[in-house]
Coordinates of C-alpha atoms (C1' of nucleotides) in Angstrom, one line a residue:
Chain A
X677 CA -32.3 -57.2 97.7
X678 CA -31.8 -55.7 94.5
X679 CA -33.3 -51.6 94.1
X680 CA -36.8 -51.6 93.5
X681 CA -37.7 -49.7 90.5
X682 CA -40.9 -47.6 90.0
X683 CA -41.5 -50.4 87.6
X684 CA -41.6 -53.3 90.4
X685 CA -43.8 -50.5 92.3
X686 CA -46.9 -50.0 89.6
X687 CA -46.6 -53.2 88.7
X688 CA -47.4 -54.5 92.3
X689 CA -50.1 -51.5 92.5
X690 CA -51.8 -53.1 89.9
X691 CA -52.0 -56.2 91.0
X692 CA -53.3 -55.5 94.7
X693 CA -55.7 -53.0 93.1
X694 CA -57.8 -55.8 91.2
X695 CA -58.5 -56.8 94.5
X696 CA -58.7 -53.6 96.6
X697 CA -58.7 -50.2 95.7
X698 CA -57.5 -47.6 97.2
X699 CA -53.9 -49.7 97.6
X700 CA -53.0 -49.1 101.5
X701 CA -49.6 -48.6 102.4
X702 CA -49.7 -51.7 104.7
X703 CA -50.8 -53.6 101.7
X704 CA -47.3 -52.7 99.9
X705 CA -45.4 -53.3 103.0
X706 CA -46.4 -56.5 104.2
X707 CA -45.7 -58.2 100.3
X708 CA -42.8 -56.5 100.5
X709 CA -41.7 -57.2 104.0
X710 CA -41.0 -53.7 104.2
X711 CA -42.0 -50.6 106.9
X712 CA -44.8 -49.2 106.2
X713 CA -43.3 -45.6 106.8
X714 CA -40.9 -46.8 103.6
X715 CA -43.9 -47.3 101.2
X716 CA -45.5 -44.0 102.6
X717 CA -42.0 -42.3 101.1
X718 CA -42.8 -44.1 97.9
X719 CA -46.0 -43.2 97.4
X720 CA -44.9 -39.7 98.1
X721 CA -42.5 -39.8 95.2
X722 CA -45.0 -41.8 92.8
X723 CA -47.4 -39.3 93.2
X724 CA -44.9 -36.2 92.9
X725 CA -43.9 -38.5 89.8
X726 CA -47.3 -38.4 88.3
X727 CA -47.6 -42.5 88.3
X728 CA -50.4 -42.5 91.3
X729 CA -52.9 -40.3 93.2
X730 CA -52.2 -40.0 97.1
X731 CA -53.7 -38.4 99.5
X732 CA -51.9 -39.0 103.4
X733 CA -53.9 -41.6 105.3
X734 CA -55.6 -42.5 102.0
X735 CA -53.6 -44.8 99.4
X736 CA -53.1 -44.8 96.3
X737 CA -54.3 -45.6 93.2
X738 CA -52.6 -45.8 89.5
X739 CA -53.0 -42.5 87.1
X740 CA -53.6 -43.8 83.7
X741 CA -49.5 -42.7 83.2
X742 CA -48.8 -45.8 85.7
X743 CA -51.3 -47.8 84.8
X744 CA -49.4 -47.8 81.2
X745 CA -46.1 -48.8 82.8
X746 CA -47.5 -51.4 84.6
X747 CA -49.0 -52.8 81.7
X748 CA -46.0 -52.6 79.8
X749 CA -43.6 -54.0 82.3
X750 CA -46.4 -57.2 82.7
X751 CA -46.5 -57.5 79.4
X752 CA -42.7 -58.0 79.3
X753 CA -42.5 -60.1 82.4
X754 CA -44.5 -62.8 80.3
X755 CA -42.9 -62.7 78.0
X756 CA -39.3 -63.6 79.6
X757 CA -40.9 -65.8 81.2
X758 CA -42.7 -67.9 78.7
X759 CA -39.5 -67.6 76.7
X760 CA -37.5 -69.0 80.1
X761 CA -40.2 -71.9 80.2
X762 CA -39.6 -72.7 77.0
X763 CA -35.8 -72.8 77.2
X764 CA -37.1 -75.6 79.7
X765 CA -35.7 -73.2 82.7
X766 CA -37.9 -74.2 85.7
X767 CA -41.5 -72.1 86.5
X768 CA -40.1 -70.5 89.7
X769 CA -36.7 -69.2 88.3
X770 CA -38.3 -68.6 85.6
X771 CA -40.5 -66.4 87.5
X772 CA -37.8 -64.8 89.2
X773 CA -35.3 -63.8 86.0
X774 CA -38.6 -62.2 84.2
X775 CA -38.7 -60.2 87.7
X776 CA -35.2 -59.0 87.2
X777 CA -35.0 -58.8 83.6
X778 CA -38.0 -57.1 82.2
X779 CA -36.1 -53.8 84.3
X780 CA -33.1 -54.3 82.3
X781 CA -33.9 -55.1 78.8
X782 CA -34.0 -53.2 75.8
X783 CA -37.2 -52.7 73.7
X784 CA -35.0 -54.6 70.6
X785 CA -34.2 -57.7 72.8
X786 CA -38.2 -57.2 73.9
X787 CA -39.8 -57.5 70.4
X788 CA -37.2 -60.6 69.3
X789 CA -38.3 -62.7 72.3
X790 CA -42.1 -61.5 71.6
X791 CA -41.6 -62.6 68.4
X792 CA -39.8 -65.8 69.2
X793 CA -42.1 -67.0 71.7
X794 CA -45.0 -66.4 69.3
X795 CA -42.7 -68.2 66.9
X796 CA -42.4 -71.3 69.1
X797 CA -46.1 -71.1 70.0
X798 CA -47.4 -71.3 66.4
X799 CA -46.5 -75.5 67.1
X800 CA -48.6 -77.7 69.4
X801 CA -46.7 -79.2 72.0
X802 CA -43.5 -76.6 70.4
X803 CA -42.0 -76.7 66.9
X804 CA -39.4 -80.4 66.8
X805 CA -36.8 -78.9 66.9
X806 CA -37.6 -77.8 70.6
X807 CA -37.7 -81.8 71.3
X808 CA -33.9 -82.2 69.5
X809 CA -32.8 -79.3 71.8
X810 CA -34.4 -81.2 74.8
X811 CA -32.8 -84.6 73.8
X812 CA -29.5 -82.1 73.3
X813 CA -29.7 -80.1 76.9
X814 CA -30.4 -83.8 78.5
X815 CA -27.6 -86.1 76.5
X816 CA -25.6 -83.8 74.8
X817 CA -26.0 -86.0 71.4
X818 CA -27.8 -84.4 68.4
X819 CA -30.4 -86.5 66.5
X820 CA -29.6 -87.6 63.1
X821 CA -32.2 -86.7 60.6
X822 CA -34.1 -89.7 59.8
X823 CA -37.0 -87.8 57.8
X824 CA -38.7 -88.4 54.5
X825 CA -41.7 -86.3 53.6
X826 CA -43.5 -83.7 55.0
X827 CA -45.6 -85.0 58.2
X828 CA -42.6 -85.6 59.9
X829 CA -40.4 -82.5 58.9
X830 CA -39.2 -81.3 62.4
X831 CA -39.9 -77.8 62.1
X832 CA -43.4 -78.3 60.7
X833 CA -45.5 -79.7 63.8
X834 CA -47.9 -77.4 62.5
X835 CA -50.8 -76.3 64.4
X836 CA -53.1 -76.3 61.1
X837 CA -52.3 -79.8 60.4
Chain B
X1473 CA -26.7 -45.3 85.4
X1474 CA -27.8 -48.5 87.2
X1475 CA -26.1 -49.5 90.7
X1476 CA -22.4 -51.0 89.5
X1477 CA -21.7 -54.3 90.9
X1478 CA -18.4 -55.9 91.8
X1479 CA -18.6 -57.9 88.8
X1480 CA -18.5 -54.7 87.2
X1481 CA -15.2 -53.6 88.4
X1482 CA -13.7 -57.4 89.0
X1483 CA -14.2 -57.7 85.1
X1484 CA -12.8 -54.3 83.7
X1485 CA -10.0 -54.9 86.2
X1486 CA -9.2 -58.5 84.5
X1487 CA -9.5 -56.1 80.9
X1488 CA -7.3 -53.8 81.9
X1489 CA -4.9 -56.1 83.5
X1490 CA -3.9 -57.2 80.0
X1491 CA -2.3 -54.3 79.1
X1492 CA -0.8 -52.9 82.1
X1493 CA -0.8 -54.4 85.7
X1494 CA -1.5 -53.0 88.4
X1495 CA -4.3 -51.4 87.3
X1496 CA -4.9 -47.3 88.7
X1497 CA -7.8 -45.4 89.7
X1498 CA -7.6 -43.1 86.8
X1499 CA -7.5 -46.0 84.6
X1500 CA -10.5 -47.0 85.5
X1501 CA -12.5 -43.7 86.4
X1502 CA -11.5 -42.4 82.9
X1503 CA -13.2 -45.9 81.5
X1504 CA -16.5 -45.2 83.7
X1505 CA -16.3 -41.8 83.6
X1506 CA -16.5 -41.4 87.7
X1507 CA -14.2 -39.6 89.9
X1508 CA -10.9 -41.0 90.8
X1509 CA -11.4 -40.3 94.2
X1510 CA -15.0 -42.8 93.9
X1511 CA -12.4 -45.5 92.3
X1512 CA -10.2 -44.9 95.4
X1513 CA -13.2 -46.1 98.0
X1514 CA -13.9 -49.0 95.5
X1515 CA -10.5 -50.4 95.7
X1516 CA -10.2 -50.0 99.1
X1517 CA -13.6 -51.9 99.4
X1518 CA -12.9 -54.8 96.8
X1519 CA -9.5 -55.0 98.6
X1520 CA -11.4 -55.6 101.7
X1521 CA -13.4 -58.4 100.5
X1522 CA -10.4 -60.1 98.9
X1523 CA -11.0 -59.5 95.1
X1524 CA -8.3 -57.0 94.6
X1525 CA -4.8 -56.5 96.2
X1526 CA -4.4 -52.9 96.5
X1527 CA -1.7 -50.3 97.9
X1528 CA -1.9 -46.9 98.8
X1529 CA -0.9 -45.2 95.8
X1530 CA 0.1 -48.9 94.4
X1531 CA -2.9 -49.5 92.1
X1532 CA -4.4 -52.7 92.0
X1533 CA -4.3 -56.6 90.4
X1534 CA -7.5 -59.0 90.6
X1535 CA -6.8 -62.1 93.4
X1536 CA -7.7 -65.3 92.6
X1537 CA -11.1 -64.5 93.9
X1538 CA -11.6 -61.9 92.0
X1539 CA -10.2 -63.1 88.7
X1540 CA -12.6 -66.4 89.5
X1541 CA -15.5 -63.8 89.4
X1542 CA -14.0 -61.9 86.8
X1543 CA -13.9 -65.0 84.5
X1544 CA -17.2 -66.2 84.8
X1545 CA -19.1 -63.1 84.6
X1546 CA -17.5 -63.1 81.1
X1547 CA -18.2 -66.2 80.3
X1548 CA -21.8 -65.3 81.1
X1549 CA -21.7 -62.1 78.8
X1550 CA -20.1 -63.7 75.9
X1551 CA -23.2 -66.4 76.1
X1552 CA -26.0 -63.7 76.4
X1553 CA -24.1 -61.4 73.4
X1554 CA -24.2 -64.7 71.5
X1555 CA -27.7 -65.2 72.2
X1556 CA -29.4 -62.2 71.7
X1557 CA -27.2 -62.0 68.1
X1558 CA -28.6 -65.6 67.6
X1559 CA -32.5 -63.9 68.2
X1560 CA -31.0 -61.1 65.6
X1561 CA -30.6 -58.3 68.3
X1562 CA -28.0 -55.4 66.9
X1563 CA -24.5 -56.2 67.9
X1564 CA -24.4 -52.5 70.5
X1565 CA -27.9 -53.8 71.9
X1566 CA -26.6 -57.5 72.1
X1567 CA -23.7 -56.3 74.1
X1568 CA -25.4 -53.8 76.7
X1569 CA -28.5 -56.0 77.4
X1570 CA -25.5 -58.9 78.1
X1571 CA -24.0 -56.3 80.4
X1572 CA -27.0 -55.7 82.6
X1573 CA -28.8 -59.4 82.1
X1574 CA -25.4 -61.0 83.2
X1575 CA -25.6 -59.9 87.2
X1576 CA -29.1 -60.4 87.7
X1577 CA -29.6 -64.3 85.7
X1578 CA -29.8 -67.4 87.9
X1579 CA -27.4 -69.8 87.1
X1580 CA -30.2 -72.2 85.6
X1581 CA -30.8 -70.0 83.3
X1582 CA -27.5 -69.7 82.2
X1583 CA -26.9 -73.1 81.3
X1584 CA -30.0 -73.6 79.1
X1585 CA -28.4 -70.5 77.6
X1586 CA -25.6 -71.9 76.9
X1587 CA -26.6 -75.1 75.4
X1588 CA -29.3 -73.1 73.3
X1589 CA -26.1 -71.6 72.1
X1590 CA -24.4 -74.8 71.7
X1591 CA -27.1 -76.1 70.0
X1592 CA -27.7 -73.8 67.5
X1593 CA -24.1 -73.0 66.6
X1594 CA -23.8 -77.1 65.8
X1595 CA -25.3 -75.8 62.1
X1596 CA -23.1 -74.2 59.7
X1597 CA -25.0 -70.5 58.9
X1598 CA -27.3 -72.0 61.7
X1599 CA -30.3 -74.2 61.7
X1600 CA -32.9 -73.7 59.1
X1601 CA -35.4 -73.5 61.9
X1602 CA -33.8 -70.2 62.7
X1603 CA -34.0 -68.9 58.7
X1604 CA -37.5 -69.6 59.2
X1605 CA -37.9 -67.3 62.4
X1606 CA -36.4 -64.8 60.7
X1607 CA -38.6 -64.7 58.0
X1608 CA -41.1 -65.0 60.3
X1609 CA -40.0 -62.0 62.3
X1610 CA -39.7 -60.0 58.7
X1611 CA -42.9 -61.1 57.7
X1612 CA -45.3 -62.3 59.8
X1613 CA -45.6 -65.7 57.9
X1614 CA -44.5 -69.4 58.3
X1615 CA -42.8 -70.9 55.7
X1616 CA -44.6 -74.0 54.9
X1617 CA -42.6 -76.9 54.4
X1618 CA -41.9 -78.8 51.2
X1619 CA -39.2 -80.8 52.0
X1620 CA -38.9 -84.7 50.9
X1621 CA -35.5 -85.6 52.1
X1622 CA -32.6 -85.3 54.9
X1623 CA -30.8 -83.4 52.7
X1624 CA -33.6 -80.4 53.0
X1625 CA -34.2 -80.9 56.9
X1626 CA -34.5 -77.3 58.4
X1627 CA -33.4 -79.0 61.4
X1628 CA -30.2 -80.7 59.9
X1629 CA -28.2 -78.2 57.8
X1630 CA -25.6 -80.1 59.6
X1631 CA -22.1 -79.4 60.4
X1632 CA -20.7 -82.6 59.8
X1633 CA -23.0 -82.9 56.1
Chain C
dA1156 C1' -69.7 -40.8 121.4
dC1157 C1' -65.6 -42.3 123.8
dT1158 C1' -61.8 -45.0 124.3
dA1159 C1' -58.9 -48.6 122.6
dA1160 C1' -56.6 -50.6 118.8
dT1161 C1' -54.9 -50.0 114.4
dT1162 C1' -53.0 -47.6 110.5
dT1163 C1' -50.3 -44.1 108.7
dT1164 C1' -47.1 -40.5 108.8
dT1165 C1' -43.2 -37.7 110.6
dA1166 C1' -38.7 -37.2 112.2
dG1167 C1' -34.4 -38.6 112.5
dG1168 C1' -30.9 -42.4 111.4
dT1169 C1' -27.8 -45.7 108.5
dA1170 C1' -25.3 -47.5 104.5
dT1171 C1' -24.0 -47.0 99.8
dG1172 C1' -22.2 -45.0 95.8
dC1173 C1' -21.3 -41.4 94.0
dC1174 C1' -19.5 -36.2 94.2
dT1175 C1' -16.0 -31.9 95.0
dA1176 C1' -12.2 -29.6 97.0
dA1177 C1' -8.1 -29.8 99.3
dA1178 C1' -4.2 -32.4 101.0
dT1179 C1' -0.7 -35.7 100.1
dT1180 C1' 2.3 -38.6 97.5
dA1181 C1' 4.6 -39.8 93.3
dT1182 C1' 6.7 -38.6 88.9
dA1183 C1' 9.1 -35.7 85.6
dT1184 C1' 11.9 -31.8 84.3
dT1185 C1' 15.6 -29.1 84.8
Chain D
dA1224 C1' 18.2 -32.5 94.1
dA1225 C1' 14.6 -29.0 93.8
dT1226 C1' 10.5 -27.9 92.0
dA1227 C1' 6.5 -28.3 89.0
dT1228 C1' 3.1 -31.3 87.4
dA1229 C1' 0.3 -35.2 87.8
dA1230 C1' -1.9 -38.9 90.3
dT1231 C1' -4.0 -40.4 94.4
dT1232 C1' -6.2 -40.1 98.7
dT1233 C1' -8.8 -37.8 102.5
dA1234 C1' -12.5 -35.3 104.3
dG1235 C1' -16.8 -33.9 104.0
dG1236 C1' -21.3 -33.7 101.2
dC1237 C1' -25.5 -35.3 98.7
dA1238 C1' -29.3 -38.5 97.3
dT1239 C1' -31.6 -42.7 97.7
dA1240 C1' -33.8 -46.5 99.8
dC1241 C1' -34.3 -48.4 103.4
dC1242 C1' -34.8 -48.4 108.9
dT1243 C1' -36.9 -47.4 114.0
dA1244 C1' -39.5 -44.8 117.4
dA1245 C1' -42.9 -41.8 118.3
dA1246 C1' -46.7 -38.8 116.9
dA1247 C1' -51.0 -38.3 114.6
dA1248 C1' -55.1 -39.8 112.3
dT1249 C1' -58.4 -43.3 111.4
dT1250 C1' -61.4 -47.1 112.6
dA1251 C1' -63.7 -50.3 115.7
dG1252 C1' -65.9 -51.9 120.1
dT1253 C1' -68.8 -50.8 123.6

DNA sequence: ACTAATTTTTAGGTATGCCTAAATTATATT
DNA sequence: AATATAATTTAGGCATACCTAAAAATTAGT
């Protein structure tokens, strides 16, 4: 498996805190399907790091400095991802590429797919051209233009209408 | 710096191959900025797997293997540079996101990618769909649409018109 | 409250990807 | 061809992210 990032590690503190807080060590480990003595190193550094409070023997919970990142680094995950699902990439790979993306990408790239996914959004059931693309990815063949007037302009499948 | 993958060094190797083969360790530790001595272990690793063939003291050229790799994780760039330029991400950006995005992607992925690329490239200056984001990402706004004919489709600024 | 079971930590180990310093080989100058 | 210079490799080191086994602390059952 690919490093884990302190990223991947707020981000999953989050979650399981919703649930359960302080976050245990065997709580990290057994998502992860890793040793328990590993997540007691990471917490270790974390909290050195300033991104959760430890104490040994018992867990952790998010400073408002991780708390942030893990925000953040959700907030990007759904974004790749809606943008994936909307390529018409499938829910689980989807799911996955956010997961190794939202580590990698700069805040430009960020704000354009933000932007583009809002974009796309603005349309009920996605903007016509999204179909064309559809009909494009599946046959390879473009659709001729057949419009006249407004109602069925391809980029306006507006929601106001 | 982030973990370096074989791709990594399978596709400077093909780059550098261009203009002089074999390729040496200084040749690509000056590139990378790492020790020669670190390039030394790396040849001698990638020429254990079978994407280099490498001599003591003899440098080294990509095998097909590794020229294989070397060819398709460009491919991949090229389509995620073209992409993220597509979006309106700065050329430098475009080209380091591309770099990281290219070794973590599923191959599903890519292909949507890649006929997104397609797709949109069919349109001379691009789609008008795509003016539209633009403004959209400049703006905040939608443009609404007052288009009566083909001839005006946002969708259609066709190549072949 | 005592003992058993569970959880957590500590200590020490491995592989990787880099490093530096020193040794070795290759190349260039004369 | 001998020697100086440059390129390359070897040997040994460091940090990280994991591991296992054993010790220590906590929790639960009676």
């Amino acid at each position: 498996m690919r490093k884990r990032t302190i990223e991947d590690y707020v981000e999953l503190l989050y979650d399981l805190q919703k649930n359960k807080k302080p976050v245990h060590t065997n709580d990290i480990a057994s998502v992860l399907n890793i040793n328990p003595a590993s997540v007691t190193e990471i917490f270790q550094k974390l909290n050195n790091d300033g991104y959760i409070n430890y104490e040994k023997y018992g867990g952790a919970t998010l400073t408002q400095k991780g708390e942030k990142i893990a925000i953040a680094t959700k907030k990007k995950h759904d974004t790749l991802k809606k943008f994936l699902k909307i390529l018409g990439v499938d829910e689980k790979i989807a799911d996955m590429d956010a997961c190794k993306i939202e580590h990698v990408v700069d805040p430009m790239t960020m704000e354009k797919l933000t932007k583009f996914v809002e974009f796309v959004q603005r349309f009920k059931g996605g903007p016509r051209w999204l179909d064309h693309f559809k009909y494009f990815y599946e046959t390879g063949k473009y659709i001729e233009c057949t419009l006249i007037d407004t109602a069925k302009c391809p980029f306006h499948r507006h929601k106001s209408q």
